[in-house]
Coordinates of C-alpha atoms in Angstrom, one line a residue:
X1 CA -15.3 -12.6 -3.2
X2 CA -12.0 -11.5 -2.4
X3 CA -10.2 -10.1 0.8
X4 CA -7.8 -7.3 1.7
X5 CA -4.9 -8.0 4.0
X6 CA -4.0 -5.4 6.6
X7 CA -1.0 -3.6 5.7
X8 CA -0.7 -1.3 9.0
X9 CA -2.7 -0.6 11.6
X10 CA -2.9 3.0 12.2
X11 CA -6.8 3.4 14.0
X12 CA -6.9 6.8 11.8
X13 CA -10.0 8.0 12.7
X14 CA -10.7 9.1 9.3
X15 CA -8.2 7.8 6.8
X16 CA -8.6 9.0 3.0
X17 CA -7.1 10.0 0.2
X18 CA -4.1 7.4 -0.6
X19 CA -1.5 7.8 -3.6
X20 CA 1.1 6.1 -4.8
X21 CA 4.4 8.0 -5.5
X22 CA 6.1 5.5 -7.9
X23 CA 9.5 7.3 -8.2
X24 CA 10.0 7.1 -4.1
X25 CA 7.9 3.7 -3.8
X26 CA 5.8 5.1 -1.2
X27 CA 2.1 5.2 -0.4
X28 CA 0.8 8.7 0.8
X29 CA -2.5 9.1 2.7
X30 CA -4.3 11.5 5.3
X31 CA -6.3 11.2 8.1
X32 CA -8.5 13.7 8.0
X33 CA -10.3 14.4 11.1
X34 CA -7.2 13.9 13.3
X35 CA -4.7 16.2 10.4
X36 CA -2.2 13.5 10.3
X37 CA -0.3 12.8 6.8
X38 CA 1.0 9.4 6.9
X39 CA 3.7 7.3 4.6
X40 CA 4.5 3.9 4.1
X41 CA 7.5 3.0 2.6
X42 CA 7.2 -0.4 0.1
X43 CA 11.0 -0.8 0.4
X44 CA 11.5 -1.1 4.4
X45 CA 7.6 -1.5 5.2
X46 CA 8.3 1.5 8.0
X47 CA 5.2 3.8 8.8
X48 CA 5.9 7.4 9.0
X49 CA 3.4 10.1 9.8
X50 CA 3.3 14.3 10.0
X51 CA 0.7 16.0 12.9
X52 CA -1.0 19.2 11.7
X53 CA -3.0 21.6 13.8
X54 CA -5.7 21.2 11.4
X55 CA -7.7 18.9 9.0
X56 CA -6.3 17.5 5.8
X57 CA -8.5 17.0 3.7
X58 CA -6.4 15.7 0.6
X59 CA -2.7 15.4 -0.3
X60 CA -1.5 15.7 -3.8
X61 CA 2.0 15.1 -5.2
X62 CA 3.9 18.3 -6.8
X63 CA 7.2 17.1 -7.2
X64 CA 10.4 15.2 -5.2
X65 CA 9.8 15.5 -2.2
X66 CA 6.7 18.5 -2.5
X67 CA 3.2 17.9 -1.4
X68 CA -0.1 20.1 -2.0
X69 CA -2.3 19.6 1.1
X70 CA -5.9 20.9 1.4
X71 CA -6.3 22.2 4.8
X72 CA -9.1 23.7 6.6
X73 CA -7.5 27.2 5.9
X74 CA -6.9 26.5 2.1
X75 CA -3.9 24.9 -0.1
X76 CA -0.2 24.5 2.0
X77 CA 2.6 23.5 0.0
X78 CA 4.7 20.9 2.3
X79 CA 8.4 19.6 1.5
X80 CA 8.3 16.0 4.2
X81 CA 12.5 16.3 3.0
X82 CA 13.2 19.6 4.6
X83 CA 9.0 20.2 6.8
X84 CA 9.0 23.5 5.1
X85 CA 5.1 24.3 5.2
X86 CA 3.8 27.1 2.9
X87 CA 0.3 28.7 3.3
X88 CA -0.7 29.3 -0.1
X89 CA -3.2 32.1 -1.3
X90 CA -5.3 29.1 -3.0
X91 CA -9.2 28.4 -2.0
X92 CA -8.6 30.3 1.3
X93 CA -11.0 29.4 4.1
X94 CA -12.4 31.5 6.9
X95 CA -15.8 29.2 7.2
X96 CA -15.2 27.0 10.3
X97 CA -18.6 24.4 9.5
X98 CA -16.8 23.7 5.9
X99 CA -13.9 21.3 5.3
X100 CA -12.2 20.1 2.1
X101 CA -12.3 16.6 1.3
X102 CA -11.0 14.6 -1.6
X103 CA -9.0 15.5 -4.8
X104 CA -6.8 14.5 -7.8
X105 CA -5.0 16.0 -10.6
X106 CA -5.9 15.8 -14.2
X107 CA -3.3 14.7 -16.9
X108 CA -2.6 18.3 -17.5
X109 CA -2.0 18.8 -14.5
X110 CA -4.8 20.5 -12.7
X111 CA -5.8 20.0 -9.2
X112 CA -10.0 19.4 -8.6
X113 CA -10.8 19.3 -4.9
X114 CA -14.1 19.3 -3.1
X115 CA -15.5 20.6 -0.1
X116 CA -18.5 19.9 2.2
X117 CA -20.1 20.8 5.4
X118 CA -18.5 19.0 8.8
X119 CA -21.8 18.0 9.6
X120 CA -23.0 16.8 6.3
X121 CA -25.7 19.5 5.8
X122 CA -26.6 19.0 2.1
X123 CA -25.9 21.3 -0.6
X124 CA -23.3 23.3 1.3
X125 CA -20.0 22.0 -0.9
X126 CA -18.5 22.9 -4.6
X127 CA -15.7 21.6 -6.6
X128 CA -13.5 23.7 -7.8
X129 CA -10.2 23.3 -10.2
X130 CA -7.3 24.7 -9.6
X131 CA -5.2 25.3 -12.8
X132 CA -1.0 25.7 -13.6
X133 CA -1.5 29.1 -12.9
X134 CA -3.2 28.8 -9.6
X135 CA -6.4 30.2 -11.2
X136 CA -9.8 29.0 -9.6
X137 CA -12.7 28.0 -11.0
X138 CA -16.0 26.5 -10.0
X139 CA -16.8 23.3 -11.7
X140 CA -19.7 21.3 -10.1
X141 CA -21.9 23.6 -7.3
X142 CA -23.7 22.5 -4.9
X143 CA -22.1 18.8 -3.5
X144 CA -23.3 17.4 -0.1
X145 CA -20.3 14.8 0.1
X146 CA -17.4 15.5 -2.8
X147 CA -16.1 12.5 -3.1
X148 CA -14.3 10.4 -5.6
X149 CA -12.7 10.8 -9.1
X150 CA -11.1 9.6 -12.2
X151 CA -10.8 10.2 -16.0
X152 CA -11.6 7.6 -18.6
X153 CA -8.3 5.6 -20.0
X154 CA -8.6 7.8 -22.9
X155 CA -9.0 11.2 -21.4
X156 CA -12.6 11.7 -22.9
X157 CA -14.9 10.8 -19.6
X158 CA -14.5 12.1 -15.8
X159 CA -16.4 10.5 -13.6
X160 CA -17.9 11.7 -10.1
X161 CA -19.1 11.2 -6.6
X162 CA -21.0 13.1 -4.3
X163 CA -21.6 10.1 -1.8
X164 CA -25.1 11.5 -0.3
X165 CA -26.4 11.2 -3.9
X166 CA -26.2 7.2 -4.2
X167 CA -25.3 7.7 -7.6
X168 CA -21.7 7.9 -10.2
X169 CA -21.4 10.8 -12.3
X170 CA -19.9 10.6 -15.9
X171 CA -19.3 14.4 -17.8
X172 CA -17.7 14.3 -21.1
X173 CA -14.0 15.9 -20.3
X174 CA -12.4 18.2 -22.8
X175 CA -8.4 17.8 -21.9
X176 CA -7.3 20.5 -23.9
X177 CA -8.9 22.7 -22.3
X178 CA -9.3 20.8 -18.5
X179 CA -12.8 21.2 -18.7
X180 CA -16.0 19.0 -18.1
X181 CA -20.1 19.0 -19.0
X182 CA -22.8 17.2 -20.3
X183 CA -23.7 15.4 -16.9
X184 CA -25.6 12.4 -16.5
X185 CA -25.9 9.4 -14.0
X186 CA -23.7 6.7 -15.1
X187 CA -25.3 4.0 -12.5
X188 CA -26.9 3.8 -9.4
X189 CA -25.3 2.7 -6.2
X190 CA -27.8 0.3 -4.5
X191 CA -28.3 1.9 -0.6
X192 CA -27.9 -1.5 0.5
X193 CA -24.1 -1.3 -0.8
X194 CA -22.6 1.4 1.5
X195 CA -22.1 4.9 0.0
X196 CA -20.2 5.4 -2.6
X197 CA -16.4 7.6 -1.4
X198 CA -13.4 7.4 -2.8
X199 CA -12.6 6.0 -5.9
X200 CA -10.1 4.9 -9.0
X201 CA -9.2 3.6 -12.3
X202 CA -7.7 0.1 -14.0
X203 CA -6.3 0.1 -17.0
X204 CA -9.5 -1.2 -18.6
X205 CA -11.2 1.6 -17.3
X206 CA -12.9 -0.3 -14.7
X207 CA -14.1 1.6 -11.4
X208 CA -13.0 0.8 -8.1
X209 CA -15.2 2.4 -5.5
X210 CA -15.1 2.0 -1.6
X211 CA -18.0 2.1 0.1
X212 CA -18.7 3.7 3.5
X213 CA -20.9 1.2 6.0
X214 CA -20.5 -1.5 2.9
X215 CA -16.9 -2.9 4.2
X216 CA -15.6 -3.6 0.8
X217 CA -14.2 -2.3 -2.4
X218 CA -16.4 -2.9 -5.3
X219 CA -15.0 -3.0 -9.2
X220 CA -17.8 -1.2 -10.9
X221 CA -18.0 -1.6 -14.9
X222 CA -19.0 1.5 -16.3
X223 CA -20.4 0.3 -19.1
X224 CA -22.7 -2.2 -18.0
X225 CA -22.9 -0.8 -14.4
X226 CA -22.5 -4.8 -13.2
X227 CA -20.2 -5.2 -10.3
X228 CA -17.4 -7.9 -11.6
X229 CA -15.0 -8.2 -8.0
X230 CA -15.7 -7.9 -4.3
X231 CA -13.0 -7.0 -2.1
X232 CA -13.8 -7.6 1.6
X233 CA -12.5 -5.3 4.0
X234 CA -12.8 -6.2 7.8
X235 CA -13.8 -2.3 8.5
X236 CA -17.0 -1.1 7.7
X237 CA -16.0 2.4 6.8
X238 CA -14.3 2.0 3.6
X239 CA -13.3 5.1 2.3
X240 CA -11.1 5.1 -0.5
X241 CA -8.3 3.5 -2.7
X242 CA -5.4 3.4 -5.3
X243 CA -3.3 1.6 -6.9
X244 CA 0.5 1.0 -6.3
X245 CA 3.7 -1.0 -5.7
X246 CA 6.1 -1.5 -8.5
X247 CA 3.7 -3.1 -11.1
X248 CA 0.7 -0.7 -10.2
X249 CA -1.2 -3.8 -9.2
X250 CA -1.4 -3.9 -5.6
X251 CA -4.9 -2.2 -4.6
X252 CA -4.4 0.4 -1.5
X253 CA -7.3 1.1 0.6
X254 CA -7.9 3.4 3.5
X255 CA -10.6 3.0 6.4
X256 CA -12.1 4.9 8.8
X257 CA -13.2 4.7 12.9
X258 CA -15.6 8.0 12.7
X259 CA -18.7 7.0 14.0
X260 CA -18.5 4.0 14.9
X261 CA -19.5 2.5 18.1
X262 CA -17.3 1.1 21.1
X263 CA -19.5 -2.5 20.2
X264 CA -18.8 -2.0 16.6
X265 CA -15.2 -1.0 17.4
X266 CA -14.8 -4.6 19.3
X267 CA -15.6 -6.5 16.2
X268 CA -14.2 -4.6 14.1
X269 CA -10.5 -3.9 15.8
X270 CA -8.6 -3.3 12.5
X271 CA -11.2 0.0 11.3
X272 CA -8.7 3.1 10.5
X273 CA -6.1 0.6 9.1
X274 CA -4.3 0.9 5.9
X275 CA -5.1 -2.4 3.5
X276 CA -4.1 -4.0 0.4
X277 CA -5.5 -6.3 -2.4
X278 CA -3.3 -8.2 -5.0
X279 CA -5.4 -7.1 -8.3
X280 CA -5.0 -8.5 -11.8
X281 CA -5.1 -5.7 -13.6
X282 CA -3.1 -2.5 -12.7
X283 CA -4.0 1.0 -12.6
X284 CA -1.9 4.7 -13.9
X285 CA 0.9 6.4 -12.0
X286 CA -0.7 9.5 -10.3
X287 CA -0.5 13.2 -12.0
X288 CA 1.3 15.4 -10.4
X289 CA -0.3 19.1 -9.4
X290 CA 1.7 21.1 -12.1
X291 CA 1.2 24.7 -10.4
X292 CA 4.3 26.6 -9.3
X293 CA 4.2 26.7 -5.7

């Protein structure tokens, strides 16, 4: 068993989402609930944060300074060098009970994003892909909690969370063509764990997965479904990670304060904090959403 270190404590009540911008050495992440965007710069270890007047539910890197957020309202194109905002004509939303939340690019540069129900009602949520072209189109139907993602080392596999379900998804992933299918449980997540949320990808194609009420960070082997690290997390609310720094070794991890009691609150001060783990084995540079915004 392992521990994370506190890298800044930001109380976000719902943080998610991080990446890791290798060319800039800075670590990107939103808090969702409160529609902050937040940095954190490797170099001078200074926090910097943008306040929107609505949720973010994911950020995505386009290119130097260029962001894709999902807002409530749909995709905005952001430039944090110049705080040009763009509403974009992507996924537009008009239905106040749904929310986007999670998403990544594929290597060809397609953006997949979720969406659910504020209040969790099950069944409400879709992920969808949004291609180079900005075309959209619906990929899995019918999510409670769209949660975490990652493709296989080797581009064949794309793997899948929907948190209420207690259970990863692999589909085989066609990368010519950006698409997935063939579905089947890869493991099941014990309930006793925390739900599985946000999630990523070592180099030897190992899973790491934070886990909501479980207070840790779990490397899952897909193979064998055995867990093989435990990273402790002094927040209950785990809710996702990546990996970054120069070497792509050093294990980000977001955490969230929704929820949680005033008593829970007092022993757990550091909840909504941004953390970090030392890992042995490094993870990918992100993929950049490839679109023409």
């Amino acid at each position: 068993m392992q521990k994370a270190n506190l890298v800044y404590d930001a109380k976000a009540t719902l943080g998610e989402g991080p990446f890791w911008d290798h060319e800039s050495e800075q670590l990107f992440w939103v808090d969702i609930e409160a529609g902050i965007l937040h940095r954190h710069d490797l170099n001078t270890a200074k926090n910097s944060k943008w306040v929107f007047d609505e949720m973010i539910g994911a950020v995505i890197p386009v290119s130097a300074g260029k962001l894709l957020l999902a807002t409530e309202t749909g995709m905005t194109s952001f430039n944090y060098q110049t705080n040009e905002l763009k509403r974009l004509a992507i996924l537009e939303n008009s239905d106040q009970n749904l929310r986007f939340n999670d998403g990544k690019c594929d290597s060809n540069g397609n953006f997949w994003i979720g969406t659910m129900h504020k209040n969790l009602k099950p069944r409400y949520g879709n992920l969808f892909k949004v291609d180079k072209d900005l075309q959209v189109t619906l990929q899995i139907k019918d999510t409670s909690i769209s949660n975490g993602m990652s493709w296989s080392p080797d581009k064949t596999k794309f793997y899948y969370i929907d948190t209420a379900v207690y259970e990863v998804w692999e589909y085989d992933f066609d990368v010519l063509a950006g698409e997935i299918s063939n579905r089947r449980t890869l493991f099941k997540i014990p309930k006793s764990y925390g739900g599985a949320d946000g999630m990523t990808i070592d180099q030897e194609g190992m899973l790491w997965i934070a886990h909501w009420g479980g207070g840790c960070v779990r490397r899952w082997n897909p193979k064998t479904a055995e867990v093989e690290e435990r990273i402790v997390v002094d927040a209950p609310h785990v809710t996702s990670c990546c990996f970054g720094g120069k070497d792509l070794k050093t294990l980000y991890i977001t955490t969230a304060r929704s929820g949680m009691s005033e008593d829970n609150l007092k022993l757990y001060p550091q909840s909504g904090g941004l953390f970090s783990y030392k890992a042995k084995i490094g993870g990918f540079k992100v993929n950049c959403f490839k679109g023409n915004l």
